[in-house]
Coordinates of N, CA and C and ligand atoms in Angstrom, one line a residue:
M1 N 41.2 48.7 49.6 CA 40.2 49.2 50.6 C 38.7 48.5 50.1
I2 N 38.4 48.8 48.8 CA 37.1 48.2 48.4 C 37.1 46.6 48.6
N3 N 38.1 46.1 48.3 CA 38.2 44.7 48.4 C 38.1 44.1 49.7
H4 N 38.9 44.8 50.6 CA 38.7 44.5 52.1 C 37.4 44.6 52.5
L5 N 36.7 45.7 52.2 CA 35.3 45.9 52.6 C 34.4 44.8 52.0
T6 N 34.5 44.6 50.8 CA 33.9 43.5 50.1 C 34.1 42.1 50.9
K7 N 35.2 41.8 51.3 CA 35.6 40.6 52.0 C 34.8 40.6 53.4
C8 N 35.0 41.7 54.1 CA 34.4 41.8 55.4 C 32.7 41.6 55.2
I9 N 32.1 42.3 54.2 CA 30.8 42.2 54.1 C 30.2 40.8 53.7
H10 N 30.9 40.2 52.8 CA 30.6 38.8 52.4 C 30.8 37.9 53.7
Q11 N 31.8 38.0 54.3 CA 31.9 37.2 55.5 C 30.8 37.4 56.5
N12 N 30.4 38.6 56.7 CA 29.4 38.8 57.6 C 28.0 38.3 57.2
A13 N 27.8 38.2 55.9 CA 26.7 37.6 55.5 C 26.7 36.1 55.5
V14 N 27.9 35.5 55.3 CA 28.1 34.0 55.7 C 27.9 33.8 57.1
D15 N 28.5 34.4 58.0 CA 28.3 34.3 59.3 C 26.8 34.4 59.9
K16 N 26.1 35.3 59.1 CA 24.6 35.5 59.6 C 23.6 34.4 58.9
G17 N 24.2 33.5 58.1 CA 23.3 32.5 57.7 C 22.8 32.7 56.2
F18 N 23.2 33.9 55.5 CA 22.6 34.0 54.2 C 23.1 33.1 53.2
Y19 N 24.1 32.4 53.5 CA 24.8 31.4 52.5 C 24.6 30.0 53.2
D20 N 23.7 29.8 54.0 CA 23.5 28.5 54.4 C 23.1 27.4 53.3
N21 N 22.3 28.1 52.3 CA 21.9 27.2 51.1 C 22.4 28.1 49.9
P22 N 22.5 27.4 48.8 CA 23.1 28.2 47.5 C 22.3 29.3 47.1
R23 N 22.9 30.5 46.7 CA 22.3 31.6 46.5 C 22.0 31.9 44.8
N24 N 21.0 32.5 44.5 CA 20.6 32.6 43.1 C 21.0 34.1 42.7
T25 N 21.7 34.2 41.7 CA 22.2 35.5 41.1 C 21.1 36.4 40.8
G26 N 20.1 35.9 40.3 CA 19.0 36.7 39.9 C 18.3 37.4 41.1
E27 N 18.1 36.5 42.2 CA 17.4 37.0 43.3 C 18.3 38.0 44.1
M28 N 19.6 37.8 44.0 CA 20.5 38.8 44.8 C 20.6 40.1 44.0
L29 N 20.3 40.1 42.6 CA 20.3 41.3 41.9 C 19.0 42.1 42.2
C30 N 17.9 41.2 42.3 CA 16.6 41.9 42.7 C 16.6 42.4 44.1
L31 N 17.4 41.8 45.0 CA 17.6 42.4 46.4 C 18.4 43.8 46.2
I32 N 19.3 43.8 45.3 CA 20.0 45.2 45.1 C 18.8 46.2 44.5
H33 N 18.2 45.6 43.8 CA 17.2 46.8 43.2 C 16.3 47.0 44.3
S34 N 15.9 46.3 45.3 CA 15.0 46.6 46.3 C 15.4 47.6 47.2
E35 N 16.7 47.6 47.3 CA 17.5 48.8 48.1 C 17.4 50.1 47.4
V36 N 17.5 50.0 45.9 CA 17.4 51.1 45.1 C 16.1 51.8 45.3
S37 N 15.0 50.9 45.3 CA 13.7 51.4 45.6 C 13.5 52.1 46.9
E38 N 14.2 51.4 47.8 CA 14.0 52.0 49.1 C 14.8 53.4 49.4
A39 N 15.8 53.6 48.6 CA 16.4 54.9 48.5 C 15.6 55.8 47.9
L40 N 14.9 55.5 46.7 CA 13.9 56.4 46.2 C 12.8 56.7 47.0
E41 N 12.3 55.9 47.7 CA 11.1 56.1 48.8 C 11.7 57.2 49.9
A42 N 13.0 56.9 50.2 CA 13.6 57.8 51.4 C 13.7 59.2 50.9
D43 N 14.0 59.2 49.6 CA 14.3 60.7 49.0 C 12.9 61.4 48.8
R44 N 11.9 60.4 48.4 CA 10.5 61.0 48.2 C 10.0 61.4 49.4
E45 N 10.4 60.8 50.6 CA 9.8 61.2 51.8 C 10.8 62.1 52.6
N46 N 11.7 62.6 52.0 CA 12.8 63.6 52.6 C 13.4 63.0 53.9
R47 N 13.7 61.7 53.8 CA 14.3 61.1 55.0 C 15.8 61.0 54.8
Y48 N 16.5 61.9 55.3 CA 17.9 62.1 55.3 C 18.6 62.0 56.8
A49 N 19.8 61.5 56.8 CA 20.4 61.5 58.0 C 21.6 62.3 58.3
S50 N 22.1 63.2 57.3 CA 23.2 63.8 57.4 C 23.5 64.7 58.7
N51 N 22.6 65.2 59.2 CA 22.8 65.9 60.4 C 22.9 65.1 61.8
N52 N 22.6 63.8 61.6 CA 22.7 62.8 62.8 C 23.9 62.1 62.9
V53 N 24.6 61.9 61.8 CA 25.5 61.0 61.8 C 26.8 61.2 62.8
A54 N 27.3 62.4 63.0 CA 28.2 62.8 64.0 C 27.9 62.2 65.4
K55 N 26.7 62.2 65.8 CA 26.2 61.8 67.0 C 26.6 60.3 67.2
L56 N 26.8 59.5 66.3 CA 27.0 58.0 66.5 C 28.4 57.6 66.9
D57 N 29.4 58.5 66.8 CA 30.8 58.3 67.1 C 31.0 58.1 68.7
G58 N 31.5 57.1 69.1 CA 32.0 57.0 70.5 C 30.9 56.5 71.4
L59 N 29.6 56.0 70.7 CA 28.7 55.4 71.6 C 28.8 53.9 72.1
S60 N 28.3 53.6 73.1 CA 28.4 51.9 73.3 C 27.5 51.3 72.2
D61 N 27.7 50.0 72.1 CA 26.8 49.3 71.3 C 25.4 49.5 71.3
E62 N 25.0 49.4 72.5 CA 23.4 49.8 73.0 C 23.0 51.0 72.5
E63 N 23.9 52.1 72.9 CA 23.6 53.4 72.5 C 23.5 53.4 71.1
F64 N 24.7 53.0 70.4 CA 24.7 53.1 68.9 C 23.4 52.5 68.2
K65 N 23.0 51.4 68.7 CA 21.8 50.7 68.0 C 20.5 51.5 68.2
S66 N 20.5 52.0 69.4 CA 19.2 52.8 69.6 C 19.2 54.1 68.9
T67 N 20.3 54.8 68.8 CA 20.5 56.0 68.1 C 20.3 55.9 66.5
F68 N 21.0 54.8 66.2 CA 20.9 54.2 64.7 C 19.5 54.1 64.4
D69 N 18.8 53.3 65.1 CA 17.2 53.1 64.8 C 16.6 54.3 64.8
S70 N 16.8 55.2 65.6 CA 16.0 56.4 65.6 C 16.3 57.5 64.7
S71 N 17.4 57.6 64.2 CA 18.1 58.7 63.3 C 18.6 58.2 62.0
V72 N 19.1 57.1 61.9 CA 19.7 56.7 60.5 C 18.9 55.7 59.8
K73 N 18.3 54.7 60.5 CA 17.7 53.6 59.8 C 16.7 54.1 58.7
N74 N 16.6 53.6 57.6 CA 15.7 53.8 56.5 C 15.8 55.2 55.9
T75 N 17.0 56.0 56.2 CA 17.2 57.1 55.6 C 17.8 56.9 54.3
F76 N 17.9 57.9 53.3 CA 18.6 57.8 52.2 C 19.9 57.4 52.0
E77 N 20.7 57.9 53.2 CA 22.1 57.4 53.3 C 22.2 55.8 53.6
D78 N 21.3 55.6 54.6 CA 21.3 54.1 55.0 C 20.9 53.2 53.9
E79 N 20.0 53.5 53.0 CA 19.6 52.8 51.7 C 20.8 52.8 50.7
L80 N 21.5 53.8 50.6 CA 22.7 53.6 49.7 C 23.6 52.9 50.2
A81 N 23.9 52.8 51.6 CA 24.9 51.9 52.1 C 24.3 50.4 51.9
D82 N 23.0 50.2 52.0 CA 22.5 48.9 51.7 C 22.7 48.5 50.3
I83 N 22.6 49.4 49.3 CA 22.8 49.1 48.0 C 24.3 48.6 47.9
L84 N 25.3 49.3 48.4 CA 26.7 48.9 48.3 C 27.0 47.7 49.0
I85 N 26.4 47.5 50.1 CA 26.6 46.2 50.9 C 26.2 45.0 50.1
R86 N 25.0 45.2 49.4 CA 24.5 44.0 48.7 C 25.4 43.8 47.5
V87 N 25.8 44.9 46.8 CA 26.7 44.7 45.7 C 27.9 44.1 46.1
M88 N 28.6 44.6 47.1 CA 29.8 44.0 47.5 C 29.6 42.5 48.0
D89 N 28.7 42.2 48.7 CA 28.3 41.0 49.0 C 28.3 40.0 47.8
L90 N 27.5 40.4 46.9 CA 27.5 39.5 45.6 C 28.8 39.4 44.9
A91 N 29.7 40.5 44.9 CA 31.0 40.5 44.4 C 31.9 39.5 45.1
G92 N 31.6 39.5 46.4 CA 32.5 38.6 47.2 C 32.2 37.2 47.1
Y93 N 30.8 36.9 46.8 CA 30.2 35.6 46.7 C 30.8 35.1 45.5
K94 N 31.0 35.9 44.4 CA 31.3 35.3 43.1 C 32.9 35.6 42.8
G95 N 33.6 36.0 44.1 CA 35.1 36.1 43.8 C 35.4 37.2 42.9
I96 N 34.6 38.3 42.8 CA 34.8 39.4 41.7 C 36.0 40.4 42.4
D97 N 36.9 40.8 41.7 CA 37.8 41.8 42.2 C 37.2 43.2 41.7
L98 N 36.1 43.6 42.7 CA 35.5 44.9 42.3 C 36.2 46.1 42.3
E99 N 37.4 46.1 42.9 CA 38.1 47.4 43.0 C 38.7 47.4 41.5
K100 N 39.3 46.3 41.1 CA 40.0 46.5 39.8 C 39.0 46.7 38.7
H101 N 37.7 46.2 38.9 CA 36.9 46.4 37.7 C 36.2 48.0 37.8
I102 N 36.3 48.5 39.0 CA 35.8 49.8 39.2 C 36.8 50.8 38.5
N103 N 38.2 50.5 38.7 CA 39.4 51.2 38.1 C 39.4 51.0 36.6
F104 N 39.1 49.8 36.0 CA 39.0 49.5 34.7 C 37.9 50.5 34.1
K105 N 36.7 50.6 34.7 CA 35.6 51.3 34.1 C 35.9 52.7 34.1
M106 N 36.4 53.2 35.4 CA 36.7 54.7 35.4 C 37.6 55.1 34.3
R107 N 38.8 54.2 34.1 CA 39.7 54.6 33.1 C 38.9 54.6 31.7
Y108 N 38.2 53.7 31.4 CA 37.4 53.6 30.2 C 36.4 54.8 30.1
N109 N 35.7 54.9 31.1 CA 34.7 56.2 31.0 C 35.5 57.6 30.9
A110 N 36.6 57.7 31.4 CA 37.4 58.9 31.2 C 37.7 59.2 29.7
M111 N 37.9 58.2 28.9 CA 38.0 58.3 27.5 C 36.8 58.5 26.6
R112 N 35.6 58.5 27.4 CA 34.5 58.5 26.6 C 33.9 59.9 26.2
E113 N 33.3 60.1 25.4 CA 32.6 61.4 25.0 C 31.6 62.0 26.2
S114 N 31.4 63.1 25.9 CA 30.4 63.9 26.9 C 29.3 63.1 27.0
K115 N 29.0 62.8 28.4 CA 27.5 62.1 28.6 C 27.4 60.7 27.8
H116 N 28.7 60.4 27.6 CA 28.9 59.1 26.9 C 28.1 58.8 25.6
G117 N 28.0 60.1 24.9 CA 27.2 60.2 23.7 C 25.8 60.0 23.8
K118 N 25.3 60.2 25.0 CA 23.7 60.0 25.1 C 23.2 61.3 25.5
K119 N 21.9 61.4 25.5 CA 21.2 62.6 25.7 C 21.3 63.1 27.2
Y120 N 21.2 62.1 28.1 CA 21.5 62.3 29.6 C 22.0 61.2 30.4
Ligands
MG201 MG1 17.2 48.9 53.1

């Protein structure tokens, strides 16, 4: 599931011209961070979409875009999605099996001590 989504996200980025020139990993990581900052600002401004999401099912593309622009774009949920999209695009670009590495890390983390031995 995650790898399928990764493939689709990366292919969309290729199709949209984001890979017409070689990409820089550092820049891509900064772009992920920019989405994290956007999520922070959305939270600070209490921009959440939860109550509007159900309205998007079954709309035509034109209606969807209009409703998305007015009730989802730039919300906390939208920015979290942007973070994952950028992470998955980077994984797709580098040929990383993200699903396998998430499972590895979850198994490893399950064996760690409370709060991984940290204060928080
Ligand atoms: Mg964003």
